[in-house]
mmCIF file of C-alpha atoms in Angstrom:
data_model
loop_
_atom_site.group_PDB
_atom_site.id
_atom_site.type_symbol
_atom_site.label_atom_id
_atom_site.label_comp_id
_atom_site.label_asym_id
_atom_site.label_seq_id
_atom_site.Cartn_x
_atom_site.Cartn_y
_atom_site.Cartn_z
ATOM 1 C CA MET X 275 5.254 -39.051 27.307
ATOM 2 C CA LYS X 276 2.250 -41.219 26.559
ATOM 3 C CA THR X 277 3.817 -42.894 23.543
ATOM 4 C CA LEU X 278 7.344 -42.769 22.165
ATOM 5 C CA TYR X 279 7.685 -44.167 18.648
ATOM 6 C CA ASP X 280 11.402 -44.899 19.011
ATOM 7 C CA GLY X 281 11.408 -47.440 16.201
ATOM 8 C CA GLU X 282 9.927 -44.864 13.807
ATOM 9 C CA ALA X 283 11.986 -41.909 14.955
ATOM 10 C CA ARG X 284 15.667 -41.759 14.206
ATOM 11 C CA GLY X 285 17.188 -44.609 16.185
ATOM 12 C CA ASP X 286 20.023 -42.605 17.719
ATOM 13 C CA PHE X 287 17.927 -39.529 18.523
ATOM 14 C CA PHE X 288 18.281 -39.729 22.305
ATOM 15 C CA GLU X 289 21.623 -41.485 22.239
ATOM 16 C CA ASN X 290 23.336 -38.631 20.409
ATOM 17 C CA TRP X 291 21.435 -35.744 21.978
ATOM 18 C CA LYS X 292 24.013 -33.399 23.490
ATOM 19 C CA SER X 293 23.073 -30.462 25.646
ATOM 20 C CA ILE X 294 24.344 -26.957 24.882
ATOM 21 C CA ASN X 295 25.104 -26.258 28.506
ATOM 22 C CA LYS X 296 26.350 -29.671 29.559
ATOM 23 C CA ASP X 297 28.775 -31.927 27.772
ATOM 24 C CA LEU X 298 26.471 -34.820 28.428
ATOM 25 C CA ILE X 299 25.072 -37.524 26.193
ATOM 26 C CA VAL X 300 21.559 -38.438 27.241
ATOM 27 C CA PRO X 301 21.231 -42.235 27.560
ATOM 28 C CA LYS X 302 18.934 -43.912 25.072
ATOM 29 C CA PHE X 303 15.305 -44.329 26.196
ATOM 30 C CA ASP X 304 15.836 -41.816 29.041
ATOM 31 C CA MET X 305 13.564 -38.765 28.973
ATOM 32 C CA PRO X 306 15.527 -35.481 29.050
ATOM 33 C CA SER X 307 14.325 -33.106 31.731
ATOM 34 C CA GLU X 308 13.588 -30.465 29.067
ATOM 35 C CA LEU X 309 11.028 -32.740 27.413
ATOM 36 C CA LYS X 310 9.380 -33.506 30.741
ATOM 37 C CA PHE X 311 8.975 -29.783 31.319
ATOM 38 C CA TYR X 312 7.427 -29.236 27.867
ATOM 39 C CA GLN X 313 5.173 -32.230 28.402
ATOM 40 C CA ARG X 314 3.784 -30.797 31.658
ATOM 41 C CA MET X 315 3.416 -27.350 30.099
ATOM 42 C CA SER X 316 1.598 -28.794 27.077
ATOM 43 C CA GLU X 317 -0.914 -30.549 29.324
ATOM 44 C CA GLN X 318 -1.594 -27.393 31.335
ATOM 45 C CA ASN X 319 -1.889 -25.106 28.289
ATOM 46 C CA ARG X 320 -3.678 -27.626 26.047
ATOM 47 C CA GLN X 321 -0.835 -27.557 23.554
ATOM 48 C CA GLY X 322 1.283 -30.070 21.731
ATOM 49 C CA PHE X 323 4.921 -29.954 20.678
ATOM 50 C CA SER X 324 7.356 -31.600 18.333
ATOM 51 C CA ILE X 325 11.133 -31.759 17.943
ATOM 52 C CA SER X 326 12.469 -31.570 14.399
ATOM 53 C CA ASN X 327 15.933 -31.999 12.915
ATOM 54 C CA SER X 328 16.723 -28.790 11.020
ATOM 55 C CA ASP X 329 19.483 -30.403 8.946
ATOM 56 C CA GLU X 330 17.607 -33.538 7.882
ATOM 57 C CA LEU X 331 14.194 -31.813 7.723
ATOM 58 C CA ARG X 332 12.413 -34.530 9.606
ATOM 59 C CA ILE X 333 10.238 -34.688 12.698
ATOM 60 C CA GLU X 334 11.985 -36.654 15.444
ATOM 61 C CA TYR X 335 9.621 -36.495 18.359
ATOM 62 C CA VAL X 336 5.935 -35.602 18.840
ATOM 63 C CA TYR X 337 3.773 -35.111 21.902
ATOM 64 C CA MET X 338 0.120 -34.284 21.239
ATOM 65 C CA GLY X 339 -0.595 -33.763 24.949
ATOM 66 C CA GLY X 340 -3.268 -31.212 25.746
ATOM 67 C CA ILE X 341 -4.163 -30.369 22.137
ATOM 68 C CA SER X 342 -5.256 -33.968 21.431
ATOM 69 C CA ARG X 343 -8.602 -33.075 23.043
ATOM 70 C CA ASN X 344 -9.374 -30.913 20.004
ATOM 71 C CA LEU X 345 -7.573 -32.703 17.169
ATOM 72 C CA ASN X 346 -7.926 -36.088 15.561
ATOM 73 C CA HIS X 347 -4.258 -36.517 14.609
ATOM 74 C CA THR X 348 -1.855 -39.042 16.108
ATOM 75 C CA ALA X 349 1.817 -38.685 16.932
ATOM 76 C CA HIS X 350 2.348 -41.875 14.926
ATOM 77 C CA ARG X 351 1.430 -40.202 11.624
ATOM 78 C CA PHE X 352 3.719 -37.225 12.219
ATOM 79 C CA ILE X 353 6.640 -39.498 13.076
ATOM 80 C CA GLN X 354 5.974 -41.930 10.240
ATOM 81 C CA ASP X 355 5.361 -39.472 7.392
ATOM 82 C CA SER X 356 7.054 -36.419 8.908
ATOM 83 C CA TYR X 357 6.529 -33.115 7.067
ATOM 84 C CA ASN X 358 4.678 -34.768 4.175
ATOM 85 C CA TYR X 359 1.775 -35.579 6.468
ATOM 86 C CA SER X 360 1.739 -32.131 8.021
ATOM 87 C CA TRP X 361 1.700 -30.302 4.659
ATOM 88 C CA GLN X 362 -1.331 -32.351 3.600
ATOM 89 C CA GLN X 363 -3.281 -30.806 6.493
ATOM 90 C CA ILE X 364 -2.553 -27.198 5.443
ATOM 91 C CA PRO X 365 -4.462 -25.488 2.578
ATOM 92 C CA LYS X 366 -2.249 -25.110 -0.495
ATOM 93 C CA GLU X 367 -2.662 -21.329 -0.597
ATOM 94 C CA TYR X 368 -0.493 -21.116 2.536
ATOM 95 C CA HIS X 369 2.341 -23.327 1.288
ATOM 96 C CA GLU X 370 4.400 -20.718 -0.561
ATOM 97 C CA PHE X 371 4.438 -18.362 2.412
ATOM 98 C CA LEU X 372 5.221 -21.066 4.963
ATOM 99 C CA ILE X 373 7.911 -22.787 2.869
ATOM 100 C CA GLN X 374 9.730 -19.840 1.321
ATOM 101 C CA VAL X 375 8.756 -16.460 2.740
ATOM 102 C CA GLN X 376 8.571 -17.381 6.413
ATOM 103 C CA ARG X 377 11.933 -19.147 6.257
ATOM 104 C CA ARG X 378 13.569 -16.168 4.533
ATOM 105 C CA LEU X 379 12.162 -13.641 6.998
ATOM 106 C CA VAL X 380 13.295 -15.663 10.016
ATOM 107 C CA LEU X 381 16.763 -16.241 8.531
ATOM 108 C CA ASN X 382 17.082 -12.517 7.800
ATOM 109 C CA ALA X 383 16.240 -11.804 11.435
ATOM 110 C CA MET X 384 18.817 -14.337 12.647
ATOM 111 C CA ASN X 385 21.508 -12.998 10.317
ATOM 112 C CA SER X 386 20.958 -9.484 11.664
ATOM 113 C CA CYS X 387 22.034 -10.658 15.141
ATOM 114 C CA LYS X 388 25.362 -11.653 16.620
ATOM 115 C CA PRO X 389 25.941 -15.413 16.141
ATOM 116 C CA GLU X 390 25.394 -16.164 19.822
ATOM 117 C CA ASP X 391 22.193 -14.072 19.861
ATOM 118 C CA SER X 392 20.753 -15.539 16.659
ATOM 119 C CA LEU X 393 19.773 -18.686 18.566
ATOM 120 C CA LYS X 394 17.375 -16.602 20.678
ATOM 121 C CA VAL X 395 15.195 -15.577 17.714
ATOM 122 C CA GLU X 396 11.692 -17.081 17.946
ATOM 123 C CA ALA X 397 8.897 -17.284 15.384
ATOM 124 C CA PHE X 398 5.130 -17.351 15.930
ATOM 125 C CA VAL X 399 3.115 -18.215 12.820
ATOM 126 C CA ASP X 400 -0.582 -19.044 12.493
ATOM 127 C CA TYR X 401 -2.603 -20.562 9.656
ATOM 128 C CA LYS X 402 -5.476 -22.946 8.950
ATOM 129 C CA TYR X 403 -4.943 -26.631 9.767
ATOM 130 C CA LYS X 404 -7.276 -29.617 9.431
ATOM 131 C CA LEU X 405 -8.985 -30.820 12.590
ATOM 132 C CA ALA X 406 -8.738 -34.378 11.291
ATOM 133 C CA GLU X 407 -7.100 -36.145 8.369
ATOM 134 C CA ASN X 408 -9.193 -36.219 5.161
ATOM 135 C CA LYS X 409 -11.862 -33.920 6.590
ATOM 136 C CA PRO X 410 -12.655 -30.363 5.417
ATOM 137 C CA GLU X 411 -12.979 -28.737 8.863
ATOM 138 C CA TYR X 412 -10.110 -26.449 9.898
ATOM 139 C CA PHE X 413 -8.912 -24.637 12.986
ATOM 140 C CA ARG X 414 -6.366 -21.837 13.400
ATOM 141 C CA MET X 415 -3.034 -23.305 14.519
ATOM 142 C CA LEU X 416 -0.344 -21.194 16.171
ATOM 143 C CA GLN X 417 3.186 -22.530 15.887
ATOM 144 C CA HIS X 418 5.790 -21.187 18.288
ATOM 145 C CA ILE X 419 9.150 -22.203 16.810
ATOM 146 C CA SER X 420 12.443 -21.808 18.634
ATOM 147 C CA ILE X 421 15.889 -23.403 18.630
ATOM 148 C CA PHE X 422 16.090 -26.256 21.120
ATOM 149 C CA GLU X 423 19.653 -27.447 20.616
ATOM 150 C CA ALA X 424 22.656 -26.100 18.689
ATOM 151 C CA ASP X 425 26.248 -27.194 18.194
ATOM 152 C CA LYS X 426 29.333 -25.391 19.463
ATOM 153 C CA ASN X 427 29.408 -23.289 16.281
ATOM 154 C CA ASN X 428 25.916 -21.942 17.037
ATOM 155 C CA HIS X 429 24.428 -23.980 14.210
ATOM 156 C CA PRO X 430 20.825 -25.072 15.004
ATOM 157 C CA ILE X 431 20.411 -28.841 15.299
ATOM 158 C CA PHE X 432 16.952 -29.366 16.784
ATOM 159 C CA LEU X 433 13.960 -27.029 16.652
ATOM 160 C CA ILE X 434 11.043 -27.185 19.041
ATOM 161 C CA ASN X 435 7.591 -26.383 17.727
ATOM 162 C CA GLN X 436 4.845 -25.734 20.272
ATOM 163 C CA PHE X 437 1.421 -25.730 18.632
ATOM 164 C CA SER X 438 -1.929 -24.584 19.966
ATOM 165 C CA ASP X 439 -5.449 -23.665 18.855
ATOM 166 C CA ILE X 440 -6.032 -19.889 18.569
ATOM 167 C CA THR X 441 -9.136 -19.998 16.378
ATOM 168 C CA TYR X 442 -10.909 -17.728 18.846
ATOM 169 C CA LEU X 443 -8.223 -15.018 18.484
ATOM 170 C CA LYS X 444 -7.688 -14.617 14.752
ATOM 171 C CA LYS X 445 -9.623 -13.577 11.680
ATOM 172 C CA GLU X 446 -10.503 -16.240 9.172
ATOM 173 C CA GLU X 447 -8.030 -16.275 6.287
ATOM 174 C CA ASP X 448 -4.823 -14.238 6.500
ATOM 175 C CA CYS X 449 -1.632 -15.789 7.858
ATOM 176 C CA THR X 450 0.416 -13.813 10.393
ATOM 177 C CA LEU X 451 4.051 -14.170 11.379
ATOM 178 C CA ALA X 452 5.592 -12.581 14.468
ATOM 179 C CA VAL X 453 9.388 -12.781 14.793
ATOM 180 C CA LYS X 454 10.630 -12.151 18.322
ATOM 181 C CA MET X 455 14.160 -10.758 18.478
ATOM 182 C CA PRO X 456 16.662 -11.350 21.321
ATOM 183 C CA ASP X 457 15.979 -7.856 22.724
ATOM 184 C CA GLY X 458 12.249 -8.670 23.029
ATOM 185 C CA LYS X 459 11.199 -6.596 20.004
ATOM 186 C CA VAL X 460 8.563 -8.352 17.863
ATOM 187 C CA LEU X 461 8.415 -7.898 14.075
ATOM 188 C CA PHE X 462 5.003 -8.413 12.464
ATOM 189 C CA TYR X 463 4.174 -9.705 8.971
ATOM 190 C CA LYS X 464 0.847 -10.628 7.416
ATOM 191 C CA PHE X 465 0.212 -12.754 4.330
ATOM 192 C CA ASN X 466 -2.955 -12.193 2.318
ATOM 193 C CA VAL X 467 -3.913 -15.554 0.842
ATOM 194 C CA TYR X 468 -5.925 -13.984 -2.008
ATOM 195 C CA SER X 469 -3.455 -11.398 -3.316
ATOM 196 C CA LYS X 470 -0.376 -13.432 -2.243
ATOM 197 C CA THR X 471 0.956 -10.214 -0.725
ATOM 198 C CA VAL X 472 3.156 -9.996 2.377
ATOM 199 C CA PHE X 473 2.682 -6.887 4.502
ATOM 200 C CA ASN X 474 5.631 -5.838 6.657
ATOM 201 C CA PHE X 475 4.343 -3.968 9.719
ATOM 202 C CA LYS X 476 7.766 -4.023 11.418
ATOM 203 C CA ALA X 477 7.652 -3.703 15.219
ATOM 204 C CA MET X 478 5.127 -2.040 17.477
ATOM 205 C CA SER X 479 6.179 1.453 18.467
ATOM 206 C CA GLU X 480 6.755 2.296 22.125
ATOM 207 C CA HIS X 481 3.533 4.304 21.972
ATOM 208 C CA GLU X 482 1.578 1.284 20.672
ATOM 209 C CA ILE X 483 3.079 -1.017 23.307
ATOM 210 C CA THR X 484 2.053 1.445 26.008
ATOM 211 C CA ILE X 485 -1.504 1.487 24.634
ATOM 212 C CA VAL X 486 -1.631 -2.322 24.634
ATOM 213 C CA HIS X 487 -0.539 -2.369 28.284
ATOM 214 C CA LEU X 488 -3.207 0.172 29.181
ATOM 215 C CA LEU X 489 -5.869 -1.764 27.255
ATOM 216 C CA ALA X 490 -4.862 -4.858 29.225
ATOM 217 C CA ARG X 491 -5.680 -2.928 32.406
ATOM 218 C CA GLY X 492 -9.238 -2.507 31.120
ATOM 219 C CA LEU X 493 -8.987 1.232 30.499
ATOM 220 C CA SER X 494 -11.268 2.951 28.007
ATOM 221 C CA SER X 495 -10.051 5.019 25.050
ATOM 222 C CA LYS X 496 -10.897 8.211 26.979
ATOM 223 C CA GLN X 497 -8.935 7.075 30.046
ATOM 224 C CA ILE X 498 -5.942 6.099 27.907
ATOM 225 C CA GLY X 499 -6.143 9.394 26.058
ATOM 226 C CA ASP X 500 -6.092 11.308 29.342
ATOM 227 C CA ILE X 501 -2.990 9.414 30.490
ATOM 228 C CA LEU X 502 -1.101 9.865 27.198
ATOM 229 C CA PHE X 503 -2.419 13.380 26.472
ATOM 230 C CA ILE X 504 -3.971 12.317 23.167
ATOM 231 C CA SER X 505 -7.594 12.234 22.010
ATOM 232 C CA PRO X 506 -9.803 9.120 22.358
ATOM 233 C CA HIS X 507 -10.053 9.164 18.540
ATOM 234 C CA THR X 508 -6.257 8.809 18.288
ATOM 235 C CA VAL X 509 -6.349 5.898 20.755
ATOM 236 C CA ASP X 510 -9.026 4.188 18.638
ATOM 237 C CA THR X 511 -6.901 4.714 15.517
ATOM 238 C CA HIS X 512 -3.955 3.005 17.232
ATOM 239 C CA ARG X 513 -6.266 0.197 18.336
ATOM 240 C CA ARG X 514 -7.489 -0.379 14.756
ATOM 241 C CA ASN X 515 -3.910 -0.346 13.467
ATOM 242 C CA LEU X 516 -2.898 -2.927 16.090
ATOM 243 C CA LEU X 517 -5.806 -5.177 15.131
ATOM 244 C CA GLU X 518 -4.772 -4.906 11.472
ATOM 245 C CA MET X 519 -1.147 -5.643 12.340
ATOM 246 C CA THR X 520 -1.918 -8.736 14.410
ATOM 247 C CA ASN X 521 -5.011 -9.953 12.493
ATOM 248 C CA CYS X 522 -6.883 -10.322 15.799
ATOM 249 C CA VAL X 523 -10.671 -10.334 15.930
ATOM 250 C CA ASP X 524 -11.064 -7.762 18.715
ATOM 251 C CA THR X 525 -9.288 -5.931 21.527
ATOM 252 C CA THR X 526 -9.540 -8.846 23.958
ATOM 253 C CA ALA X 527 -7.944 -11.162 21.381
ATOM 254 C CA LEU X 528 -5.211 -8.570 20.812
ATOM 255 C CA ILE X 529 -4.377 -8.542 24.520
ATOM 256 C CA VAL X 530 -4.286 -12.352 24.755
ATOM 257 C CA TYR X 531 -2.119 -12.596 21.618
ATOM 258 C CA CYS X 532 0.322 -9.989 22.971
ATOM 259 C CA MET X 533 0.542 -12.004 26.179
ATOM 260 C CA ILE X 534 1.438 -15.100 24.157
ATOM 261 C CA LEU X 535 4.180 -13.141 22.383
ATOM 262 C CA GLY X 536 5.509 -11.768 25.683
ATOM 263 C CA ILE X 537 4.778 -8.136 24.795
ATOM 264 C CA ILE X 538 2.636 -7.825 27.919
#
């Protein structure tokens, strides 16, 4: 960690951090091995990550890492002003979806699982975010949100948010949410910022997943059609539907996005 703003984070953050798997209190000022892993991964993937307290709704820990090459935001501002600072960087037309709808959809997914499995639900949401404070330029941020720590009653305590730049993958305006279930199935939603409409695409079918895998192998529509005993036109229809579902700019972006989600 390049900088740890311990005085501006909750003072007992590390002192009271208890692992799910080990009945161990991490000593204050000592870096948990999990954070070291995420730090190395963030550098390699040009990402950043933060730890937030789901009960107190505050950001506890921020590492800008690899994404700091592209953004002019400091960990200090996120720690100091927490979510207030972050919301100021997001266009207002996204707020309703990110605050209310996304939360409801993810909670519905968690409630549909067994309590012990609900902690394995992950969310991937992308939207426009300012490149720098008080400047009008935006990039497309992808947030990968998962539960980092929970108590013995399976109640989430800390969330980890890994964020990266996927401007090159997504179309300009719409916001997409992918909810990954414990069984690996991914549910897709898209929010139209103009009509304020949420489209529920549900999960990819087995047929669509197979087509994505074949596209990732570089096969043409005709080659895929021959393998699946369908026409190239039908393959192209599936491809267009997948691009609509994921809001990706082209087939290559679709493949990369599906890799990020773990579908491929």
